[in-house]
Coordinates of C-alpha atoms in Angstrom, one line a residue:
X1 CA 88.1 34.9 47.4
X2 CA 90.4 32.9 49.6
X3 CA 92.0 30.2 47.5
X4 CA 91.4 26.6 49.3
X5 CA 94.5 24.6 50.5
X6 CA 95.8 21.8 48.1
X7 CA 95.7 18.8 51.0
X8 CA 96.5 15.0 50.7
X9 CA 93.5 13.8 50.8
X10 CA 92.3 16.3 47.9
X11 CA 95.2 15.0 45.8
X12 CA 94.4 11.6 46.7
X13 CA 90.6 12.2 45.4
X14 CA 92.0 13.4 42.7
X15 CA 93.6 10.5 41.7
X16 CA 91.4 8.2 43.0
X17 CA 93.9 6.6 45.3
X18 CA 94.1 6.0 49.1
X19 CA 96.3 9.5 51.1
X20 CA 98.5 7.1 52.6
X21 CA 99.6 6.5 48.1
X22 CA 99.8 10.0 48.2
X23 CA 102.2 10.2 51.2
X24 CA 104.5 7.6 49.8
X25 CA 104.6 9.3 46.6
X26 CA 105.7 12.3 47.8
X27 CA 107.7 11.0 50.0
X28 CA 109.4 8.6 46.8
X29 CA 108.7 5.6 48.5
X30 CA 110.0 2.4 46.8
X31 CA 106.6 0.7 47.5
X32 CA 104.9 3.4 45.1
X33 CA 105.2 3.0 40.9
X34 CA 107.7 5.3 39.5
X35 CA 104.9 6.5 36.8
X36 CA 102.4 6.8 39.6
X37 CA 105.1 8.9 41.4
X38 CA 105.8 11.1 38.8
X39 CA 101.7 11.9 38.2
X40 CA 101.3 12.6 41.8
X41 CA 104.5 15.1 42.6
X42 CA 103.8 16.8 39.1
X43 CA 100.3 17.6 40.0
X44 CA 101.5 18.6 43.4
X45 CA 104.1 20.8 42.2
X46 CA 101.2 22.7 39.8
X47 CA 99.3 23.3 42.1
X48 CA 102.1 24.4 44.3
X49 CA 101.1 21.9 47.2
X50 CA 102.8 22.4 50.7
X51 CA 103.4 19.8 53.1
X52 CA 101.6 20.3 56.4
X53 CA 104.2 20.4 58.9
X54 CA 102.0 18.6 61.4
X55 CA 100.9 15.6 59.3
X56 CA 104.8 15.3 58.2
X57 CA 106.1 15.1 61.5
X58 CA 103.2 12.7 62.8
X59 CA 103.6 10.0 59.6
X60 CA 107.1 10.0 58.8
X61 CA 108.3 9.2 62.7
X62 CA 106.3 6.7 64.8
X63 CA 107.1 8.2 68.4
X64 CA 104.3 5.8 70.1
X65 CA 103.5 8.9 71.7
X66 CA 99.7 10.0 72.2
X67 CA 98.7 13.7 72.7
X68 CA 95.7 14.7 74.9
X69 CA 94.4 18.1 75.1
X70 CA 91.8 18.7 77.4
X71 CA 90.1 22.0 78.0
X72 CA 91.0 22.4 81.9
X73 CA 91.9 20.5 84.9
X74 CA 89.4 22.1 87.4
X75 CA 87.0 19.4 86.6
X76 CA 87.9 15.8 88.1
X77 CA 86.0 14.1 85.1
X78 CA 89.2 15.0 83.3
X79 CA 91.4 13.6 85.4
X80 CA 89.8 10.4 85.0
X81 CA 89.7 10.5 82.0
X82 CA 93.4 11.1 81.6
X83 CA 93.9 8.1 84.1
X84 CA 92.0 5.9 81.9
X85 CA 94.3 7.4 78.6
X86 CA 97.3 6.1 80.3
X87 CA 96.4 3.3 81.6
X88 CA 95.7 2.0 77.8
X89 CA 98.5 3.5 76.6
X90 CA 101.0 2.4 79.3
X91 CA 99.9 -1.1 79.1
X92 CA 100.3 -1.2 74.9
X93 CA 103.6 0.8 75.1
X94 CA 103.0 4.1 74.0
X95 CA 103.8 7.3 75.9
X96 CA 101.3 10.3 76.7
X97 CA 101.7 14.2 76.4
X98 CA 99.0 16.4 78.5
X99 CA 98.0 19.6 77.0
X100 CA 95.7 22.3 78.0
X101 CA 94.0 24.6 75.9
X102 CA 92.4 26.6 78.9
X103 CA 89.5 27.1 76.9
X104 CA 91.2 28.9 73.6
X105 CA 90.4 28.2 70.4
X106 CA 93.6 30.2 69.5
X107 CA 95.2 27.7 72.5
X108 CA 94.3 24.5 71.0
X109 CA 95.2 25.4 67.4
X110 CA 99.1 25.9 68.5
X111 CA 98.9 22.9 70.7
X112 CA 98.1 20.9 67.7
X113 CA 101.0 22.6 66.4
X114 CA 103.5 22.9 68.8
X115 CA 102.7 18.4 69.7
X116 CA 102.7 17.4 66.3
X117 CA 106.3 18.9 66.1
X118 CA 107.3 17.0 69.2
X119 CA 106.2 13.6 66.9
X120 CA 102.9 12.7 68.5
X121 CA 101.2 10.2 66.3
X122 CA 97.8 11.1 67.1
X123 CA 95.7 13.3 69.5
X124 CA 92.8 12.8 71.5
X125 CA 91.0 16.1 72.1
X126 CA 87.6 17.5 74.0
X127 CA 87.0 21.0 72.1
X128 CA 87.5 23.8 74.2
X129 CA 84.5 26.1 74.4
X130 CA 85.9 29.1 72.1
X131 CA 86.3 26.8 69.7
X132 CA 82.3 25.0 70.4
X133 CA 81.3 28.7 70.2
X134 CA 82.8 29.9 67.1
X135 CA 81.6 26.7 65.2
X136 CA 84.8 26.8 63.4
X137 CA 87.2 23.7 63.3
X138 CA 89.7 23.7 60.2
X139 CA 92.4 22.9 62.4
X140 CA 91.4 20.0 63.7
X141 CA 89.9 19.2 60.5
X142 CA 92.6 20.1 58.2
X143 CA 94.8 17.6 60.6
X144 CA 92.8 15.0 60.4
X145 CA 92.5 15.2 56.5
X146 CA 96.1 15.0 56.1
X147 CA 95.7 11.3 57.9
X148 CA 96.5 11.9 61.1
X149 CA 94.3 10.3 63.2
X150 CA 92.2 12.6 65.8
X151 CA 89.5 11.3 68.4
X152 CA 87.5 13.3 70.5
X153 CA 85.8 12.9 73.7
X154 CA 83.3 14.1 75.8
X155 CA 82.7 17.7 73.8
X156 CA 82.4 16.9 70.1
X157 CA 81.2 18.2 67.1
X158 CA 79.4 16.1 64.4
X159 CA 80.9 19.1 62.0
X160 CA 84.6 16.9 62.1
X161 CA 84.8 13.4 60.8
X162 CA 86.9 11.4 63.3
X163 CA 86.1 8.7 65.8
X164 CA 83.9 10.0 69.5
X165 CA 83.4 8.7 72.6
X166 CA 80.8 10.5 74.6
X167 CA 78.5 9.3 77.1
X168 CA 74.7 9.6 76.4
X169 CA 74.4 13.4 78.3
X170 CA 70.5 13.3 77.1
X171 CA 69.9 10.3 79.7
X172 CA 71.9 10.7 82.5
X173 CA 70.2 14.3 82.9
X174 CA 67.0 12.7 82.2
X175 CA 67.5 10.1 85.2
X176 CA 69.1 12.8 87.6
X177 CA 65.7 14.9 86.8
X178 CA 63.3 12.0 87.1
X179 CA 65.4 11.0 90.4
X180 CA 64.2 14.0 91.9
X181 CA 60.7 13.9 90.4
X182 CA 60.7 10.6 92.2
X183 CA 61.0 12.2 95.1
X184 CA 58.1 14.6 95.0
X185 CA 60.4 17.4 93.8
X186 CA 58.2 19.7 91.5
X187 CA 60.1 22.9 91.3
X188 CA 63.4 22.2 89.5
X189 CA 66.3 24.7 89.1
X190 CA 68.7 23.8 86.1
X191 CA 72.1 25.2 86.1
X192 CA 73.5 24.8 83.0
X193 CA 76.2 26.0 80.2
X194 CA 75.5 27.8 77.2
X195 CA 74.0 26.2 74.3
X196 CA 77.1 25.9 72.1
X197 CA 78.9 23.6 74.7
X198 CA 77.5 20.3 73.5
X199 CA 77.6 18.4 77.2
X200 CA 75.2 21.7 78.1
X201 CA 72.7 21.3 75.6
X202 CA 72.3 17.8 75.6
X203 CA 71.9 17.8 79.7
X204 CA 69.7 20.9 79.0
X205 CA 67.6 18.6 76.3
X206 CA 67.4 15.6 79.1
X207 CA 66.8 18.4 81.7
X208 CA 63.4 19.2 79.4
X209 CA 62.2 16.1 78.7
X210 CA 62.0 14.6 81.9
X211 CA 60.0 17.4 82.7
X212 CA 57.6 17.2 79.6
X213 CA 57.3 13.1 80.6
X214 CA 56.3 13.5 84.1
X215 CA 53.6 16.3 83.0
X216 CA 55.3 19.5 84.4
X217 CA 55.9 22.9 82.6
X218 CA 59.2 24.1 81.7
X219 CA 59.6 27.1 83.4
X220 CA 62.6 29.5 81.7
X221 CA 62.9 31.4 85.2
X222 CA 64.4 28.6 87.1
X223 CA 67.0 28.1 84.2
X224 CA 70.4 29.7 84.4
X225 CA 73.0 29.4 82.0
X226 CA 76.6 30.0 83.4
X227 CA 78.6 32.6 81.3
X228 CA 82.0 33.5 81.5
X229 CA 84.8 35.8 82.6
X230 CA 87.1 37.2 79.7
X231 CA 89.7 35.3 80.2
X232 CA 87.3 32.0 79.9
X233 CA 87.0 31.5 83.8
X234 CA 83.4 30.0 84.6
X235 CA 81.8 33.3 86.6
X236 CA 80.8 31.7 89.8
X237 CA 79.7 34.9 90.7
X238 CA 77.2 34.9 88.2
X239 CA 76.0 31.9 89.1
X240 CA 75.4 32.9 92.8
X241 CA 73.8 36.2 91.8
X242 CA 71.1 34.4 89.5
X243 CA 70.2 31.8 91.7
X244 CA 70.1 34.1 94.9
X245 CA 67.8 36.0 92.6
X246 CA 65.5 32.8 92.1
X247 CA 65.6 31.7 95.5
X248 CA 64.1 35.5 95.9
X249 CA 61.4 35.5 93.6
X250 CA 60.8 31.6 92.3
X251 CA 59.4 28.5 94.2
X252 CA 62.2 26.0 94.2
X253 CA 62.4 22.6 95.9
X254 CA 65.4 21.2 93.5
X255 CA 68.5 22.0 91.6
X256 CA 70.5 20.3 88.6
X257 CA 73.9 21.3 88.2
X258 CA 75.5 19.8 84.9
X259 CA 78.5 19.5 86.3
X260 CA 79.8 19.3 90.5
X261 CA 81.4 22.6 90.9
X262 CA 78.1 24.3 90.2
X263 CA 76.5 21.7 92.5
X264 CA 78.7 22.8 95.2
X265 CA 77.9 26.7 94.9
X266 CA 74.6 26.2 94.8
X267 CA 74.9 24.3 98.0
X268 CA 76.8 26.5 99.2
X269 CA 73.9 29.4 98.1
X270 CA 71.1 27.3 99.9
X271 CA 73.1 27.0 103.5
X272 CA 73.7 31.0 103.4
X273 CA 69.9 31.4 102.8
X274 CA 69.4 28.6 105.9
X275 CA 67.7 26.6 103.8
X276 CA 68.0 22.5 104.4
X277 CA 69.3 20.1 102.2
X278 CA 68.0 18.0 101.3
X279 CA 64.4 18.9 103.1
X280 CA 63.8 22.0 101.6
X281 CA 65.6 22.3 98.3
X282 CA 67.3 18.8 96.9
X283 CA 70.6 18.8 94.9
X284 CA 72.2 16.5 92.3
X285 CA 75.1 17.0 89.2
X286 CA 76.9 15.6 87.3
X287 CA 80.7 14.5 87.8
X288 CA 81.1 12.1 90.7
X289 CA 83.9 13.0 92.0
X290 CA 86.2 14.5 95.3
X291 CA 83.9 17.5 95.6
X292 CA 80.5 15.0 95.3
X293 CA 82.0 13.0 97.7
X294 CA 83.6 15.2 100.4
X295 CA 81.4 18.0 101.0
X296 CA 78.5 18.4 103.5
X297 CA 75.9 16.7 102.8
X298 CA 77.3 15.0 100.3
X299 CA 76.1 14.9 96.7
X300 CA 74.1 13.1 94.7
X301 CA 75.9 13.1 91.0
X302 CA 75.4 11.3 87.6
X303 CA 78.7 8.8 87.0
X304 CA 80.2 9.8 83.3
X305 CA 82.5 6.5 84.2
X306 CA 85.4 9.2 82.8
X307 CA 88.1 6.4 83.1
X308 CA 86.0 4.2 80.8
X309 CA 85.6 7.1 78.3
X310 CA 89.5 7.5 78.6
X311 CA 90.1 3.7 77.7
X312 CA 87.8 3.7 75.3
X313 CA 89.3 6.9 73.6
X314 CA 92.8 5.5 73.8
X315 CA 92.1 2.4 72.5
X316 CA 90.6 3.6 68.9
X317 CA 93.5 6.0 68.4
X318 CA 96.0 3.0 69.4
X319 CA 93.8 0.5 67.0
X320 CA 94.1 3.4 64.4
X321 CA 97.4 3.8 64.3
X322 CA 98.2 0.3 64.1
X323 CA 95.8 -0.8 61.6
X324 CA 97.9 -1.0 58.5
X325 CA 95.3 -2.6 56.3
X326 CA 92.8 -0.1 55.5
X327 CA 90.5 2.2 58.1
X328 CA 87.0 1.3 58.9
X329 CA 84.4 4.4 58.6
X330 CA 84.4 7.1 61.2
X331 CA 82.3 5.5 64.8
X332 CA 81.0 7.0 67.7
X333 CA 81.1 5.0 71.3
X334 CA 78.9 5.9 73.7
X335 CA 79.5 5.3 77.8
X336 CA 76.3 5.0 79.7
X337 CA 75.8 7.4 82.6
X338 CA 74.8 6.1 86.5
X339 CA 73.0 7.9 89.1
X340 CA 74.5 7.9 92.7
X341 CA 72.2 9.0 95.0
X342 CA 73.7 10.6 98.5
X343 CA 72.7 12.9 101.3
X344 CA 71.5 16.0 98.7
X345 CA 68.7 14.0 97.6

């Protein structure tokens, strides 16, 4: 049986003292007792405790340096997202570092890594979808337990204890879907993500309900969930090949896309079948951004205010770090979601 890593925050339960104590002790701080000191580093030495090399380099230098790693840059939701991380930042005086883990769990865990030992002094992180799919988050976990402070965004996990900000995925599908129940839409195709990417399910969940509320069935034909290449790659091939296959076989008047790169293929599907939008088949996603707003007709999206989520997100890490006092218990903050309506629906 694997033997479980000695950690500060275990050696601080043990001792019934705060890890930031811990830290000091180890660290022979003046501020720490010399017979507290001595207890903690002879304990640490029995058990043959050995400093993690990201929590050393993220609480012994103060860099005012944040790191972000986000899963990809194809989506425009993380972009502003990033804007709003910066612009918090920027105006408090600390620097950011942009990291992508393309997906990887293997990606992220070295990005953690490889930041920590350029002296970031805390990350803010949406899970990449290997890592979502495995179910599997010591590194992020072990990080955080050392007293580094983490927050996630957007794709989280309620399996880590940190601070999220999310928006409320559930509702804003729920509206886009009664939008176009609203509009005598019956017949609604959902293009979604797999289960284990929390933004997926959730939208899925809203997707559901507001079906259930406005007295239609749920029909599991007109659902397709988006897998992926090998190297991670959303398979818009797949994508076109299941809904052409619908479009084939299945009455459809509407699609929901859960996010607006799948909007725009299945646009892109409907024109090559010469079907109208928005007479004959209606279209709205979420993620307003340049696609939603540039291409022909233009689409109808669900706002996740992604520079709101970004300020938000910087601004707990920021308070964290600087709270010297004692931490508050673990929060989530939630963003509410808007429907823009445009020429798809």
């Amino acid at each position: 049986m694997k033997k479980e890593r000695l950690t500060l925050k275990k050696i601080a339960q043990e001792f019934n003292v705060s890890i930031s104590t811990v830290s000091k002790a180890l660290s022979d701080s003046k501020e720490i007792s010399t017979e507290t000191k001595e207890r903690i580093k002879a304990f640490a030495r029995h058990y043959h405790y050995k400093p993690n090399n990201v929590a050393l380099s993220l609480k012994n230098q103060q860099s005012r340096t944040l790191g972000v790693i986000i899963p990809e840059v194809v989506h425009y939701f993380f972009a502003t997202v990033i804007d709003g991380i910066e612009a918090v930042a920027s105006a408090q005086g600390y620097n950011v570092m942009v990291a992508l883990s393309n997906e990887s769990k293997e990606r992220e865990s070295i990005l953690i890594e490889a930041l920590s030992n350029n002296f970031i002094d805390g990350f803010l992180l949406s899970l990449s979808k290997k890592t979502m799919e495995s179910g599997e988050f010591s590194h992020i976990q072990n990080v955080i337990d050392q007293g580094v402070p983490v927050v996630l965004f957007d794709r989280v996990s309620d399996q880590i204890n940190c601070d999220k900000v999310i928006v409320n995925d559930r509702r804003g599908a729920y509206d886009a879907v009664q939008h176009l129940i609203e509009r005598q839409r019956r017949d609604i195709v959902l293009i979604t993500t797999p289960d284990y990417v929390s933004v997926g399910k959730l939208r899925t969940e809203g997707y559901l309900e507001a079906l259930h509320d406005a007295g239609l069935s749920a029909n599991n034909e007109l659902i397709i969930r988006v897998v992926e290449t090998p190297d991670s790659q959303t398979d818009l091939s797949y994508l076109k090949t299941e809904l052409e296959h619908i479009l084939q076989t299945q009455k459809v008047d509407a699609i929901f896309a859960v996010n607006e790169i799948y909007g725009a293929e299945a646009m892109a599907v409907l024109k090559s079948y010469n079907l109208r939008i928005p007479e004959d088949v209606a279209v709205i996603c979420f993620t307003d951004g340049l696609i939603s707003k540039y291409v022909s007709p233009s689409l109808s999206t669900v706002n996740q205010h992604g520079q709101e989520i970004g300020k938000t997100a910087a601004q707990i890490l920021i308070d964290r770090l600087e709270n010297t006092e004692g931490q508050e218990p673990y929060y989530t903050s939630i963003v509410s979601c808007e429907v823009i309506p445009r020429e798809s629906s």
